[in-house]
Amino acid sequence: MNSVPETYLGVWRRRLLTTTDGCRDETSDVYWLQTAHLHADVRIPHPPTTAASLATCTHAQQLALCEQAGFAGLTRVEADICQWHRLIDYQPPSGSPDIGRMRFEGPDRLLEDGLDGRYHEVWQRVPESSGTNWGLWLRSADEPERQACLLVAGDYFMFVADRPAPLDPEGGQLRDQLARATPAKRLELLACEISFGRQRNGATPWMISHSSLPGRVGDNLLPSYWNFSQPAGIPEGDLARIGQFPPTLGWVSVANPISALVQEVVA
C-alpha cells in the first residue's frame, strides 16, 4: 500500500466549511489526524453536549449527539485527489465515497473541494503535530467483532472505537435509528468513541480535549509514557483496555484493518 505524501501528515483543524446549499460553518470543532496510511476525524458541533456521561444524557441531549460525526480508516492520495475509506463511522454509511480535490496554499494550509463542487473546506495544520507519526489498528479479542485505532502525530493523539452494537446500514439516519430503539439500545448506538487530545511528547498522561462521548473531556486515555515514538512503547495490558467501552476480552493489535476495502486500497 502506498504511503500518503509526507505533506499530509499531522493534525489538521478545519477553519471553514461552505456548501452550495448555503451552509457556512466556522464554529464546529473539526480535527483530522493523518498518518502514513491511516486517518481519524472528529466533528463536534458548537456548543458540545455537556452531560456528565452518556448514561446521564436526556433524550434531547441524545438527539443532539446525533449531529456529531467522525470516522477512521485508510487514506489514498493520487495526484491532487484524496480518498478517505471509512472503516469506522459515527454516522450510518452515506453510500457515496469520501473524495476531495486538494490544493496546498503553503505547507500548513490546505484547501479541499468536493469533486462535484458541492462543498469547500479550509484546513490549517495544528502546530506541534509534526515529527512522531504512527497508527495502530485494533480489533476485539472476542465476539462480536469490533474495530478501533490509535493514531499519534507529534504531540497529539486520536482514538476511535466502533460501537458495541452496529448501526443498521439500511436503517436510515442515526436520529431515526435512535428514535426506534429501546433506552438501553440507544446508549449502544451512541457509544462510538472518537477522542482527541495531547500527550505532550509522552511526558504527561494522554488527556482528552474533544470527544464524541459526553463527560470524556479531561479524562486520560493512557498514562504517561516516555517511549511513545512507536506503539510498542505502550504496555499490552493498557492497550487492551483502552477507551470508554473496551471489549470484554480487550483489544489486540492487527496488521491491517478488517475490511474488503483493504484489498482495494492496497492494490
Short mmCIF file of C-alpha atoms in Angstrom, two decimals:
data_model
loop_
_atom_site.label_atom_id
_atom_site.label_comp_id
_atom_site.label_asym_id
_atom_site.label_seq_id
_atom_site.Cartn_x
_atom_site.Cartn_y
_atom_site.Cartn_z
CA MET A 1 0.00 0.00 0.00
CA ASN A 2 1.41 3.38 -1.00
CA SER A 3 2.10 5.84 1.79
CA VAL A 4 0.29 9.15 1.98
CA PRO A 5 2.63 12.02 0.93
CA GLU A 6 4.52 13.48 3.87
CA THR A 7 2.95 16.89 3.27
CA TYR A 8 -0.37 15.49 4.59
CA LEU A 9 0.99 14.06 7.85
CA GLY A 10 -0.04 15.66 11.14
CA VAL A 11 -3.21 17.14 12.60
CA TRP A 12 -5.41 19.49 10.58
CA ARG A 13 -8.10 21.73 12.02
CA ARG A 14 -10.97 22.79 9.80
CA ARG A 15 -11.37 26.54 9.74
CA LEU A 16 -14.23 26.85 7.25
CA LEU A 17 -16.90 24.79 5.52
CA THR A 18 -19.17 26.19 2.83
CA THR A 19 -21.66 24.28 0.69
CA THR A 20 -23.71 25.08 -2.38
CA ASP A 21 -26.94 24.73 -0.36
CA GLY A 22 -25.99 27.73 1.78
CA CYS A 23 -24.29 26.14 4.78
CA ARG A 24 -21.36 28.01 6.34
CA ASP A 25 -19.63 26.58 9.42
CA GLU A 26 -16.72 28.24 11.21
CA THR A 27 -17.57 27.15 14.77
CA SER A 28 -17.66 23.34 14.85
CA ASP A 29 -14.63 21.62 16.36
CA VAL A 30 -13.28 19.53 13.48
CA TYR A 31 -9.90 17.77 13.61
CA TRP A 32 -8.33 15.35 11.12
CA LEU A 33 -5.24 13.34 12.12
CA GLN A 34 -3.30 11.75 9.24
CA THR A 35 -0.59 9.10 9.41
CA ALA A 36 1.24 7.39 6.55
CA HIS A 37 -1.72 5.07 5.93
CA LEU A 38 -4.49 5.73 8.47
CA HIS A 39 -6.70 8.70 9.25
CA ALA A 40 -9.10 9.67 12.02
CA ASP A 41 -11.54 12.57 12.06
CA VAL A 42 -13.84 14.07 14.70
CA ARG A 43 -16.56 16.69 14.10
CA ILE A 44 -18.37 18.16 17.10
CA PRO A 45 -20.92 20.96 16.58
CA HIS A 46 -20.73 24.00 18.84
CA PRO A 47 -21.74 24.08 21.63
CA PRO A 48 -20.92 20.47 22.58
CA THR A 49 -23.24 18.33 24.70
CA THR A 50 -22.24 18.84 28.34
CA ALA A 51 -23.81 15.86 30.12
CA ALA A 52 -21.67 14.15 32.77
CA SER A 53 -21.77 10.87 30.84
CA LEU A 54 -23.58 9.10 28.02
CA ALA A 55 -25.78 7.32 30.57
CA THR A 56 -27.00 10.60 32.11
CA CYS A 57 -27.96 12.27 28.81
CA THR A 58 -31.53 13.43 28.45
CA HIS A 59 -33.41 12.42 25.31
CA ALA A 60 -32.84 15.92 23.90
CA GLN A 61 -29.10 15.55 24.54
CA GLN A 62 -29.12 12.15 22.85
CA LEU A 63 -30.69 13.73 19.78
CA ALA A 64 -28.04 16.45 19.84
CA LEU A 65 -25.32 13.78 19.82
CA CYS A 66 -26.78 12.50 16.55
CA GLU A 67 -25.46 15.68 14.88
CA GLN A 68 -21.85 14.72 15.64
CA ALA A 69 -19.70 13.00 13.05
CA GLY A 70 -16.34 11.32 12.73
CA PHE A 71 -14.67 8.32 11.20
CA ALA A 72 -11.41 6.41 10.76
CA GLY A 73 -9.85 4.21 8.13
CA LEU A 74 -7.39 4.10 5.25
CA THR A 75 -6.29 7.05 3.10
CA ARG A 76 -5.27 7.01 -0.56
CA VAL A 77 -3.77 10.00 -2.37
CA GLU A 78 -3.24 10.12 -6.13
CA ALA A 79 -2.01 13.44 -7.54
CA ASP A 80 -4.40 16.07 -6.11
CA ILE A 81 -7.19 13.57 -5.28
CA CYS A 82 -7.55 12.27 -1.72
CA GLN A 83 -9.94 9.47 -0.76
CA TRP A 84 -10.81 8.51 2.81
CA HIS A 85 -12.00 4.89 3.08
CA ARG A 86 -14.17 4.94 6.17
CA LEU A 87 -13.90 1.66 8.09
CA ILE A 88 -15.32 3.02 11.36
CA ASP A 89 -18.01 5.70 11.17
CA TYR A 90 -20.04 7.53 13.79
CA GLN A 91 -22.81 8.04 11.24
CA PRO A 92 -24.52 5.41 9.04
CA PRO A 93 -22.89 4.96 5.62
CA SER A 94 -23.94 7.60 3.09
CA GLY A 95 -23.44 5.37 0.09
CA SER A 96 -21.13 7.91 -1.53
CA PRO A 97 -17.31 7.75 -1.47
CA ASP A 98 -15.47 10.42 0.52
CA ILE A 99 -13.21 12.01 -2.10
CA GLY A 100 -11.82 15.53 -2.31
CA ARG A 101 -9.62 17.57 -4.62
CA MET A 102 -6.79 19.03 -2.54
CA ARG A 103 -4.67 22.14 -3.00
CA PHE A 104 -1.92 23.37 -0.67
CA GLU A 105 -1.64 27.11 -0.05
CA GLY A 106 1.68 26.83 1.75
CA PRO A 107 2.86 23.93 3.91
CA ASP A 108 0.26 24.41 6.67
CA ARG A 109 -2.88 25.48 4.79
CA LEU A 110 -4.89 23.01 2.72
CA LEU A 111 -7.98 23.58 0.59
CA GLU A 112 -10.42 20.74 -0.10
CA ASP A 113 -13.19 20.80 -2.69
CA GLY A 114 -15.75 18.14 -3.45
CA LEU A 115 -15.36 16.64 -6.89
CA ASP A 116 -18.94 17.71 -7.63
CA GLY A 117 -18.29 21.23 -6.32
CA ARG A 118 -20.87 20.97 -3.55
CA TYR A 119 -18.54 21.83 -0.67
CA HIS A 120 -15.35 23.73 0.11
CA GLU A 121 -13.22 23.28 3.24
CA VAL A 122 -10.20 25.17 4.57
CA TRP A 123 -7.79 23.22 6.78
CA GLN A 124 -4.93 24.55 8.92
CA ARG A 125 -2.17 22.29 10.22
CA VAL A 126 -2.05 22.31 14.02
CA PRO A 127 1.31 23.40 15.48
CA GLU A 128 3.34 20.67 17.23
CA SER A 129 1.68 17.89 15.19
CA SER A 130 4.77 17.12 13.10
CA GLY A 131 7.52 14.64 13.90
CA THR A 132 6.44 11.38 15.52
CA ASN A 133 3.75 9.80 13.38
CA TRP A 134 2.21 6.34 13.64
CA GLY A 135 -1.09 4.49 13.56
CA LEU A 136 -2.16 1.26 15.24
CA TRP A 137 -5.24 -0.72 14.19
CA LEU A 138 -7.05 -2.81 16.82
CA ARG A 139 -9.74 -5.47 16.86
CA SER A 140 -11.69 -7.07 19.68
CA ALA A 141 -10.30 -10.31 21.10
CA ASP A 142 -13.86 -11.63 21.46
CA GLU A 143 -17.12 -11.60 19.51
CA PRO A 144 -18.92 -9.66 18.22
CA GLU A 145 -16.06 -8.33 16.14
CA ARG A 146 -15.26 -4.67 16.70
CA GLN A 147 -12.52 -2.38 15.41
CA ALA A 148 -10.59 0.55 16.85
CA CYS A 149 -7.47 2.56 16.11
CA LEU A 150 -4.96 4.72 17.95
CA LEU A 151 -3.12 7.38 15.96
CA VAL A 152 -0.31 9.73 17.03
CA ALA A 153 1.03 12.84 15.28
CA GLY A 154 3.55 14.96 17.11
CA ASP A 155 2.09 15.96 20.46
CA TYR A 156 -1.41 14.75 19.55
CA PHE A 157 -3.40 11.53 19.52
CA MET A 158 -6.78 10.32 18.33
CA PHE A 159 -8.54 7.14 19.43
CA VAL A 160 -11.55 5.76 17.56
CA ALA A 161 -13.59 2.69 18.54
CA ASP A 162 -16.76 1.45 16.89
CA ARG A 163 -19.92 0.95 18.94
CA PRO A 164 -20.79 -2.31 20.74
CA ALA A 165 -23.94 -2.65 18.61
CA PRO A 166 -23.55 -1.92 14.88
CA LEU A 167 -25.82 0.52 13.11
CA ASP A 168 -28.33 -0.80 10.62
CA PRO A 169 -26.85 0.17 7.22
CA GLU A 170 -30.38 0.23 5.80
CA GLY A 171 -31.98 1.87 8.85
CA GLY A 172 -31.75 5.50 7.80
CA GLN A 173 -30.17 8.38 9.71
CA LEU A 174 -28.73 7.92 13.20
CA ARG A 175 -31.51 10.08 14.63
CA ASP A 176 -34.13 7.79 13.06
CA GLN A 177 -32.46 4.64 14.38
CA LEU A 178 -32.27 6.20 17.83
CA ALA A 179 -36.00 7.01 17.75
CA ARG A 180 -36.87 3.35 17.12
CA ALA A 181 -34.51 1.92 19.74
CA THR A 182 -35.15 0.97 23.35
CA PRO A 183 -33.46 3.15 26.01
CA ALA A 184 -30.67 0.59 26.55
CA LYS A 185 -30.13 0.20 22.82
CA ARG A 186 -29.88 3.98 22.40
CA LEU A 187 -26.80 4.05 24.63
CA GLU A 188 -25.18 1.35 22.49
CA LEU A 189 -25.93 3.24 19.29
CA LEU A 190 -24.25 6.37 20.67
CA ALA A 191 -21.26 4.55 22.19
CA CYS A 192 -18.90 5.16 19.26
CA GLU A 193 -15.86 6.80 20.82
CA ILE A 194 -13.77 9.36 18.96
CA SER A 195 -11.42 11.04 21.42
CA PHE A 196 -8.75 13.60 20.55
CA GLY A 197 -6.13 15.24 22.74
CA ARG A 198 -2.48 15.77 23.61
CA GLN A 199 0.18 13.63 25.25
CA ARG A 200 2.85 16.39 25.22
CA ASN A 201 5.76 14.32 23.96
CA GLY A 202 4.84 11.47 26.29
CA ALA A 203 5.71 13.48 29.41
CA THR A 204 2.13 13.72 30.71
CA PRO A 205 -0.96 11.49 30.64
CA TRP A 206 -2.81 11.45 27.32
CA MET A 207 -5.52 13.97 28.21
CA ILE A 208 -8.67 14.14 26.06
CA SER A 209 -9.68 17.62 24.88
CA HIS A 210 -12.51 16.67 22.48
CA SER A 211 -14.68 13.56 22.39
CA SER A 212 -17.87 12.19 20.88
CA LEU A 213 -18.71 10.82 24.35
CA PRO A 214 -20.15 13.29 26.89
CA GLY A 215 -18.08 13.66 30.05
CA ARG A 216 -14.95 12.27 28.44
CA VAL A 217 -13.15 15.63 28.09
CA GLY A 218 -10.48 15.89 30.77
CA ASP A 219 -10.12 12.12 31.14
CA ASN A 220 -6.80 10.39 30.44
CA LEU A 221 -6.83 7.95 27.55
CA LEU A 222 -3.50 6.45 28.66
CA PRO A 223 -0.94 7.10 31.41
CA SER A 224 2.30 8.90 30.65
CA TYR A 225 4.90 7.05 28.57
CA TRP A 226 8.32 8.33 27.64
CA ASN A 227 8.82 5.65 24.98
CA PHE A 228 5.87 6.65 22.83
CA SER A 229 7.67 7.13 19.50
CA GLN A 230 6.48 3.65 18.49
CA PRO A 231 3.29 1.86 19.55
CA ALA A 232 5.46 -0.90 21.05
CA GLY A 233 6.11 1.54 23.89
CA ILE A 234 2.54 1.09 25.17
CA PRO A 235 2.07 -1.90 27.55
CA GLU A 236 -0.24 -4.54 26.08
CA GLY A 237 -2.42 -4.51 29.19
CA ASP A 238 -3.14 -0.79 28.88
CA LEU A 239 -3.74 -1.08 25.14
CA ALA A 240 -6.20 -3.95 25.68
CA ARG A 241 -8.41 -1.81 27.96
CA ILE A 242 -8.13 1.47 26.09
CA GLY A 243 -11.27 3.54 25.64
CA GLN A 244 -14.53 4.07 27.49
CA PHE A 245 -16.17 0.87 26.20
CA PRO A 246 -13.48 -1.77 25.55
CA PRO A 247 -14.49 -5.31 24.51
CA THR A 248 -14.91 -7.89 27.28
CA LEU A 249 -11.63 -9.62 26.39
CA GLY A 250 -9.94 -6.39 25.33
CA TRP A 251 -8.30 -5.11 22.16
CA VAL A 252 -5.45 -6.72 20.23
CA SER A 253 -3.36 -5.07 17.53
CA VAL A 254 -3.60 -6.29 13.93
CA ALA A 255 -1.50 -5.63 10.85
CA ASN A 256 -4.40 -4.35 8.74
CA PRO A 257 -8.00 -3.22 9.22
CA ILE A 258 -10.68 -5.88 8.81
CA SER A 259 -12.46 -4.93 5.61
CA ALA A 260 -12.79 -5.91 1.98
CA LEU A 261 -11.79 -2.32 1.25
CA VAL A 262 -8.26 -3.10 2.38
CA GLN A 263 -7.64 -5.21 -0.72
CA GLU A 264 -8.91 -2.36 -2.89
CA VAL A 265 -6.69 0.22 -1.23
CA VAL A 266 -3.60 -1.98 -1.13
CA ALA A 267 -3.91 -2.97 -4.80
#
